[in-house]
The first five atom37 places (N, CA, C, CB, O) and aatype in JSON, in Angstrom:
{
  "aatype": [20, 20, 20, 20, 20, 20, 20, 20, 20, 20, 20, 20, 20, 20, 20, 20, 20, 20, 20, 20, 20, 20, 20, 20, 20, 20, 20, 20, 20, 20, 20, 20, 20, 20, 20, 20, 20, 20, 20, 20, 20, 20, 20, 20, 20, 20, 20, 20, 20, 20, 20, 20, 20, 20, 20, 20, 20, 20, 20, 20, 20, 20, 20, 20, 20, 20, 20, 20, 20, 20, 20, 20, 20, 20],
  "atom_mask": [
    [1, 1, 1, 1, 1],
    [1, 1, 1, 1, 1],
    [1, 1, 1, 1, 1],
    [1, 1, 1, 1, 1],
    [1, 1, 1, 1, 1],
    [1, 1, 1, 1, 1],
    [1, 1, 1, 1, 1],
    [1, 1, 1, 1, 1],
    [1, 1, 1, 1, 1],
    [1, 1, 1, 1, 1],
    [1, 1, 1, 1, 1],
    [1, 1, 1, 1, 1],
    [1, 1, 1, 1, 1],
    [1, 1, 1, 1, 1],
    [1, 1, 1, 1, 1],
    [1, 1, 1, 1, 1],
    [1, 1, 1, 1, 1],
    [1, 1, 1, 1, 1],
    [1, 1, 1, 1, 1],
    [1, 1, 1, 1, 1],
    [1, 1, 1, 1, 1],
    [1, 1, 1, 1, 1],
    [1, 1, 1, 1, 1],
    [1, 1, 1, 1, 1],
    [1, 1, 1, 1, 1],
    [1, 1, 1, 1, 1],
    [1, 1, 1, 1, 1],
    [1, 1, 1, 1, 1],
    [1, 1, 1, 1, 1],
    [1, 1, 1, 1, 1],
    [1, 1, 1, 1, 1],
    [1, 1, 1, 1, 1],
    [1, 1, 1, 1, 1],
    [1, 1, 1, 1, 1],
    [1, 1, 1, 1, 1],
    [1, 1, 1, 1, 1],
    [1, 1, 1, 1, 1],
    [1, 1, 1, 1, 1],
    [1, 1, 1, 1, 1],
    [1, 1, 1, 1, 1],
    [1, 1, 1, 1, 1],
    [1, 1, 1, 1, 1],
    [1, 1, 1, 1, 1],
    [1, 1, 1, 1, 1],
    [1, 1, 1, 1, 1],
    [1, 1, 1, 1, 1],
    [1, 1, 1, 1, 1],
    [1, 1, 1, 1, 1],
    [1, 1, 1, 1, 1],
    [1, 1, 1, 1, 1],
    [1, 1, 1, 1, 1],
    [1, 1, 1, 1, 1],
    [1, 1, 1, 1, 1],
    [1, 1, 1, 1, 1],
    [1, 1, 1, 1, 1],
    [1, 1, 1, 1, 1],
    [1, 1, 1, 1, 1],
    [1, 1, 1, 1, 1],
    [1, 1, 1, 1, 1],
    [1, 1, 1, 1, 1],
    [1, 1, 1, 1, 1],
    [1, 1, 1, 1, 1],
    [1, 1, 1, 1, 1],
    [1, 1, 1, 1, 1],
    [1, 1, 1, 1, 1],
    [1, 1, 1, 1, 1],
    [1, 1, 1, 1, 1],
    [1, 1, 1, 1, 1],
    [1, 1, 1, 1, 1],
    [1, 1, 1, 1, 1],
    [1, 1, 1, 1, 1],
    [1, 1, 1, 1, 1],
    [1, 1, 1, 1, 1],
    [1, 1, 1, 1, 1]
  ],
  "atom_positions": [
    [[8.05, 120.91, 61.68], [7.57, 120.44, 62.97], [8.36, 119.23, 63.44], [6.09, 120.09, 62.89], [8.75, 119.16, 64.61]],
    [[8.59, 118.32, 62.57], [9.36, 117.11, 62.89], [10.8, 117.49, 63.27], [9.35, 116.13, 61.69], [11.37, 116.92, 64.2]],
    [[11.36, 118.44, 62.56], [12.74, 118.88, 62.83], [12.85, 119.51, 64.21], [13.22, 119.86, 61.76], [13.85, 119.33, 64.9]],
    [[11.82, 120.26, 64.61], [11.85, 120.91, 65.93], [11.81, 119.87, 67.05], [10.65, 121.89, 66.08], [12.5, 120.02, 68.06]],
    [[11.03, 118.81, 66.88], [10.96, 117.74, 67.88], [12.32, 117.04, 68.0], [9.87, 116.71, 67.5], [12.81, 116.78, 69.1]],
    [[12.91, 116.76, 66.85], [14.2, 116.09, 66.86], [15.25, 116.99, 67.52], [14.63, 115.72, 65.42], [16.11, 116.51, 68.26]],
    [[15.18, 118.28, 67.24], [16.13, 119.24, 67.82], [15.95, 119.32, 69.34], [15.94, 120.63, 67.2], [16.94, 119.37, 70.08]],
    [[14.7, 119.33, 69.8], [14.44, 119.37, 71.25], [14.95, 118.1, 71.93], [12.92, 119.56, 71.53], [15.56, 118.16, 72.99]],
    [[14.69, 116.95, 71.31], [15.17, 115.68, 71.88], [16.69, 115.65, 71.92], [14.64, 114.48, 71.05], [17.29, 115.2, 72.9]],
    [[17.31, 116.14, 70.85], [18.78, 116.18, 70.83], [19.3, 117.11, 71.9], [19.28, 116.62, 69.45], [20.3, 116.8, 72.54]],
    [[18.65, 118.25, 72.1], [19.07, 119.21, 73.14], [18.94, 118.59, 74.53], [18.22, 120.5, 73.06], [19.84, 118.74, 75.36]],
    [[17.85, 117.9, 74.77], [17.65, 117.23, 76.06], [18.72, 116.16, 76.26], [16.22, 116.6, 76.15], [19.28, 116.05, 77.35]],
    [[19.01, 115.39, 75.23], [20.02, 114.34, 75.33], [21.4, 114.94, 75.63], [20.07, 113.52, 74.04], [22.15, 114.39, 76.43]],
    [[21.72, 116.04, 74.98], [23.0, 116.7, 75.21], [23.07, 117.24, 76.64], [23.22, 117.85, 74.21], [24.11, 117.11, 77.3]],
    [[21.99, 117.82, 77.12], [21.98, 118.35, 78.49], [22.1, 117.24, 79.52], [20.69, 119.15, 78.74], [22.8, 117.39, 80.52]],
    [[21.43, 116.13, 79.29], [21.54, 114.99, 80.2], [22.97, 114.46, 80.19], [20.55, 113.87, 79.81], [23.51, 114.12, 81.25]],
    [[23.58, 114.38, 79.03], [24.96, 113.92, 78.93], [25.9, 114.86, 79.68], [25.39, 113.81, 77.45], [26.8, 114.4, 80.38]],
    [[25.69, 116.16, 79.53], [26.51, 117.14, 80.25], [26.37, 116.94, 81.76], [26.11, 118.58, 79.86], [27.35, 116.95, 82.5]],
    [[25.14, 116.77, 82.2], [24.88, 116.57, 83.63], [25.58, 115.32, 84.14], [23.38, 116.48, 83.89], [26.19, 115.34, 85.21]],
    [[25.5, 114.23, 83.39], [26.15, 112.99, 83.8], [27.67, 113.13, 83.84], [25.77, 111.86, 82.86], [28.32, 112.58, 84.73]],
    [[28.23, 113.86, 82.89], [29.67, 114.09, 82.89], [30.07, 114.91, 84.11], [30.12, 114.81, 81.59], [31.07, 114.61, 84.76]],
    [[29.3, 115.93, 84.43], [29.6, 116.76, 85.61], [29.52, 115.92, 86.89], [28.61, 117.95, 85.7], [30.39, 116.04, 87.76]],
    [[28.5, 115.08, 87.01], [28.38, 114.21, 88.19], [29.56, 113.25, 88.26], [27.04, 113.42, 88.15], [30.12, 113.05, 89.34]],
    [[29.92, 112.67, 87.14], [31.06, 111.73, 87.11], [32.34, 112.43, 87.55], [31.23, 111.15, 85.69], [33.08, 111.91, 88.38]],
    [[32.6, 113.61, 86.99], [33.82, 114.34, 87.35], [33.8, 114.74, 88.83], [33.97, 115.59, 86.46], [34.84, 114.76, 89.48]],
    [[32.62, 115.04, 89.35], [32.5, 115.35, 90.77], [32.89, 114.15, 91.62], [31.08, 115.79, 91.11], [33.63, 114.29, 92.6]],
    [[32.4, 112.97, 91.25], [32.77, 111.75, 91.99], [34.26, 111.48, 91.9], [31.99, 110.55, 91.46], [34.88, 111.08, 92.88]],
    [[34.83, 111.68, 90.73], [36.27, 111.46, 90.56], [37.06, 112.37, 91.5], [36.7, 111.7, 89.09], [38.01, 111.92, 92.14]],
    [[36.67, 113.64, 91.58], [37.36, 114.58, 92.46], [37.2, 114.19, 93.93], [36.85, 116.0, 92.23], [38.15, 114.27, 94.71]],
    [[36.01, 113.77, 94.29], [35.77, 113.36, 95.69], [36.66, 112.17, 96.04], [34.27, 113.0, 95.91], [37.24, 112.13, 97.13]],
    [[36.77, 111.21, 95.14], [37.61, 110.04, 95.42], [39.08, 110.42, 95.47], [37.39, 108.96, 94.37], [39.84, 109.85, 96.25]],
    [[39.51, 111.38, 94.63], [40.9, 111.84, 94.68], [41.19, 112.49, 96.03], [41.19, 112.82, 93.53], [42.22, 112.24, 96.65]],
    [[40.27, 113.34, 96.47], [40.44, 114.02, 97.76], [40.46, 112.99, 98.89], [39.31, 115.05, 97.99], [41.27, 113.09, 99.81]],
    [[39.56, 112.01, 98.82], [39.53, 110.96, 99.84], [40.84, 110.18, 99.89], [38.39, 110.01, 99.58], [41.34, 109.87, 100.96]],
    [[41.37, 109.87, 98.72], [42.63, 109.13, 98.66], [43.77, 109.95, 99.27], [42.96, 108.76, 97.2], [44.58, 109.41, 100.02]],
    [[43.82, 111.24, 98.94], [44.86, 112.11, 99.52], [44.72, 112.21, 101.04], [44.79, 113.51, 98.88], [45.72, 112.2, 101.76]],
    [[43.48, 112.31, 101.52], [43.26, 112.37, 102.96], [43.73, 111.1, 103.64], [41.79, 112.62, 103.27], [44.36, 111.15, 104.7]],
    [[43.41, 109.96, 103.04], [43.83, 108.69, 103.63], [45.35, 108.6, 103.68], [43.25, 107.5, 102.83], [45.92, 108.16, 104.68]],
    [[46.01, 109.01, 102.59], [47.47, 108.97, 102.57], [48.06, 109.87, 103.65], [48.01, 109.39, 101.19], [48.98, 109.47, 104.36]],
    [[47.53, 111.09, 103.77], [48.04, 112.03, 104.77], [47.76, 111.55, 106.19], [47.44, 113.42, 104.56], [48.61, 111.67, 107.07]],
    [[46.57, 111.02, 106.41], [46.23, 110.53, 107.75], [47.03, 109.29, 108.1], [44.74, 110.22, 107.85], [47.37, 109.07, 109.26]],
    [[47.35, 108.47, 107.1], [48.18, 107.29, 107.34], [49.53, 107.69, 107.91], [48.37, 106.49, 106.05], [50.04, 107.05, 108.83]],
    [[50.11, 108.75, 107.36], [51.4, 109.24, 107.85], [51.25, 109.71, 109.3], [51.94, 110.4, 106.96], [52.09, 109.39, 110.14]],
    [[50.18, 110.45, 109.59], [49.96, 110.93, 110.96], [49.73, 109.76, 111.92], [48.75, 111.88, 110.99], [50.27, 109.76, 113.03]],
    [[48.95, 108.78, 111.5], [48.69, 107.64, 112.36], [49.97, 106.84, 112.59], [47.61, 106.74, 111.75], [50.17, 106.29, 113.67]],
    [[50.84, 106.77, 111.58], [52.1, 106.06, 111.73], [52.96, 106.73, 112.79], [52.85, 106.0, 110.39], [53.57, 106.05, 113.61]],
    [[53.01, 108.06, 112.77], [53.77, 108.81, 113.78], [53.17, 108.55, 115.16], [53.76, 110.33, 113.47], [53.91, 108.34, 116.13]],
    [[51.85, 108.56, 115.25], [51.18, 108.31, 116.53], [51.45, 106.89, 117.02], [49.67, 108.54, 116.39], [51.66, 106.68, 118.22]],
    [[51.44, 105.92, 116.1], [51.72, 104.54, 116.5], [53.14, 104.4, 117.05], [51.53, 103.59, 115.31], [53.35, 103.73, 118.06]],
    [[54.1, 105.05, 116.38], [55.48, 104.99, 116.86], [55.6, 105.62, 118.24], [56.42, 105.68, 115.86], [56.26, 105.08, 119.12]],
    [[54.95, 106.77, 118.42], [55.01, 107.46, 119.7], [54.39, 106.59, 120.8], [54.27, 108.83, 119.63], [54.96, 106.46, 121.88]],
    [[53.24, 105.99, 120.52], [52.57, 105.14, 121.5], [53.42, 103.91, 121.81], [51.18, 104.71, 120.98], [53.51, 103.49, 122.97]],
    [[54.04, 103.34, 120.8], [54.87, 102.17, 121.0], [56.08, 102.5, 121.88], [55.33, 101.61, 119.66], [56.44, 101.72, 122.77]],
    [[56.7, 103.63, 121.63], [57.85, 104.05, 122.44], [57.43, 104.28, 123.89], [58.47, 105.32, 121.86], [58.12, 103.85, 124.82]],
    [[56.3, 104.96, 124.08], [55.85, 105.22, 125.45], [55.45, 103.94, 126.16], [54.68, 106.19, 125.44], [55.69, 103.8, 127.36]],
    [[54.85, 103.02, 125.45], [54.5, 101.73, 126.04], [55.76, 100.99, 126.49], [53.69, 100.88, 125.04], [55.79, 100.39, 127.57]],
    [[56.78, 101.03, 125.65], [58.04, 100.37, 126.01], [58.65, 100.99, 127.26], [59.03, 100.44, 124.85], [59.15, 100.29, 128.13]],
    [[58.61, 102.32, 127.33], [59.16, 103.02, 128.5], [58.38, 102.63, 129.76], [59.12, 104.56, 128.3], [58.97, 102.34, 130.8]],
    [[57.05, 102.62, 129.65], [56.23, 102.26, 130.81], [56.45, 100.82, 131.23], [54.75, 102.49, 130.51], [56.51, 100.51, 132.42]],
    [[56.58, 99.94, 130.26], [56.83, 98.53, 130.55], [58.18, 98.36, 131.27], [56.8, 97.69, 129.25], [58.3, 97.58, 132.21]],
    [[59.18, 99.1, 130.8], [60.51, 99.04, 131.41], [60.46, 99.56, 132.85], [61.52, 99.86, 130.58], [61.05, 98.96, 133.74]],
    [[59.75, 100.67, 133.08], [59.63, 101.22, 134.44], [58.9, 100.24, 135.36], [58.88, 102.57, 134.41], [59.27, 100.07, 136.52]],
    [[57.87, 99.6, 134.83], [57.12, 98.63, 135.63], [58.03, 97.46, 136.02], [55.89, 98.1, 134.85], [58.01, 97.0, 137.16]],
    [[58.84, 97.0, 135.07], [59.78, 95.91, 135.37], [60.8, 96.35, 136.4], [60.49, 95.44, 134.09], [61.15, 95.58, 137.29]],
    [[61.28, 97.59, 136.3], [62.25, 98.1, 137.28], [61.62, 98.18, 138.66], [62.77, 99.49, 136.86], [62.28, 97.86, 139.66]],
    [[60.36, 98.58, 138.75], [59.69, 98.66, 140.05], [59.49, 97.26, 140.64], [58.32, 99.37, 139.91], [59.63, 97.06, 141.85]],
    [[59.16, 96.31, 139.77], [58.99, 94.94, 140.27], [60.3, 94.42, 140.84], [58.48, 94.01, 139.15], [60.32, 93.76, 141.88]],
    [[61.4, 94.72, 140.14], [62.72, 94.27, 140.61], [63.05, 94.95, 141.94], [63.82, 94.59, 139.55], [63.64, 94.33, 142.82]],
    [[62.68, 96.22, 142.08], [62.98, 96.96, 143.31], [62.05, 96.55, 144.44], [62.88, 98.47, 143.07], [62.29, 96.91, 145.6]],
    [[60.99, 95.82, 144.14], [60.07, 95.36, 145.17], [59.01, 96.35, 145.53], [60.81, 95.01, 146.38], [58.34, 96.2, 146.55]],
    [[58.83, 97.34, 144.74], [57.81, 98.36, 145.02], [56.42, 97.82, 144.74], [58.05, 99.62, 144.17], [55.49, 98.1, 145.5]],
    [[56.27, 97.06, 143.69], [54.96, 96.54, 143.3], [54.88, 95.06, 143.64], [54.69, 96.78, 141.78], [55.79, 94.28, 143.34]],
    [[53.79, 94.69, 144.26], [53.55, 93.28, 144.56], [52.42, 92.79, 143.67], [53.21, 93.08, 146.06], [51.48, 93.52, 143.36]],
    [[52.51, 91.52, 143.26], [51.47, 90.95, 142.42], [50.33, 90.46, 143.23], [52.0, 89.84, 141.58], [49.35, 89.95, 142.68]]
  ]
}
């Protein structure tokens, strides 16, 4: 009788440990995926920033040209 109780407790402890390991590994995978997404999105955002910066420069240059030509008044 005593051996059966100890065996049941050991089985429960092993199952809880398995569950905790599975949860831990799940979190590790989620963080890996998150890290990869951030890295990939960083590259995309960098391209977008460069594109926006170039277009802003072009618009600023056109605005300056219009001011010189007298088209725009302040």
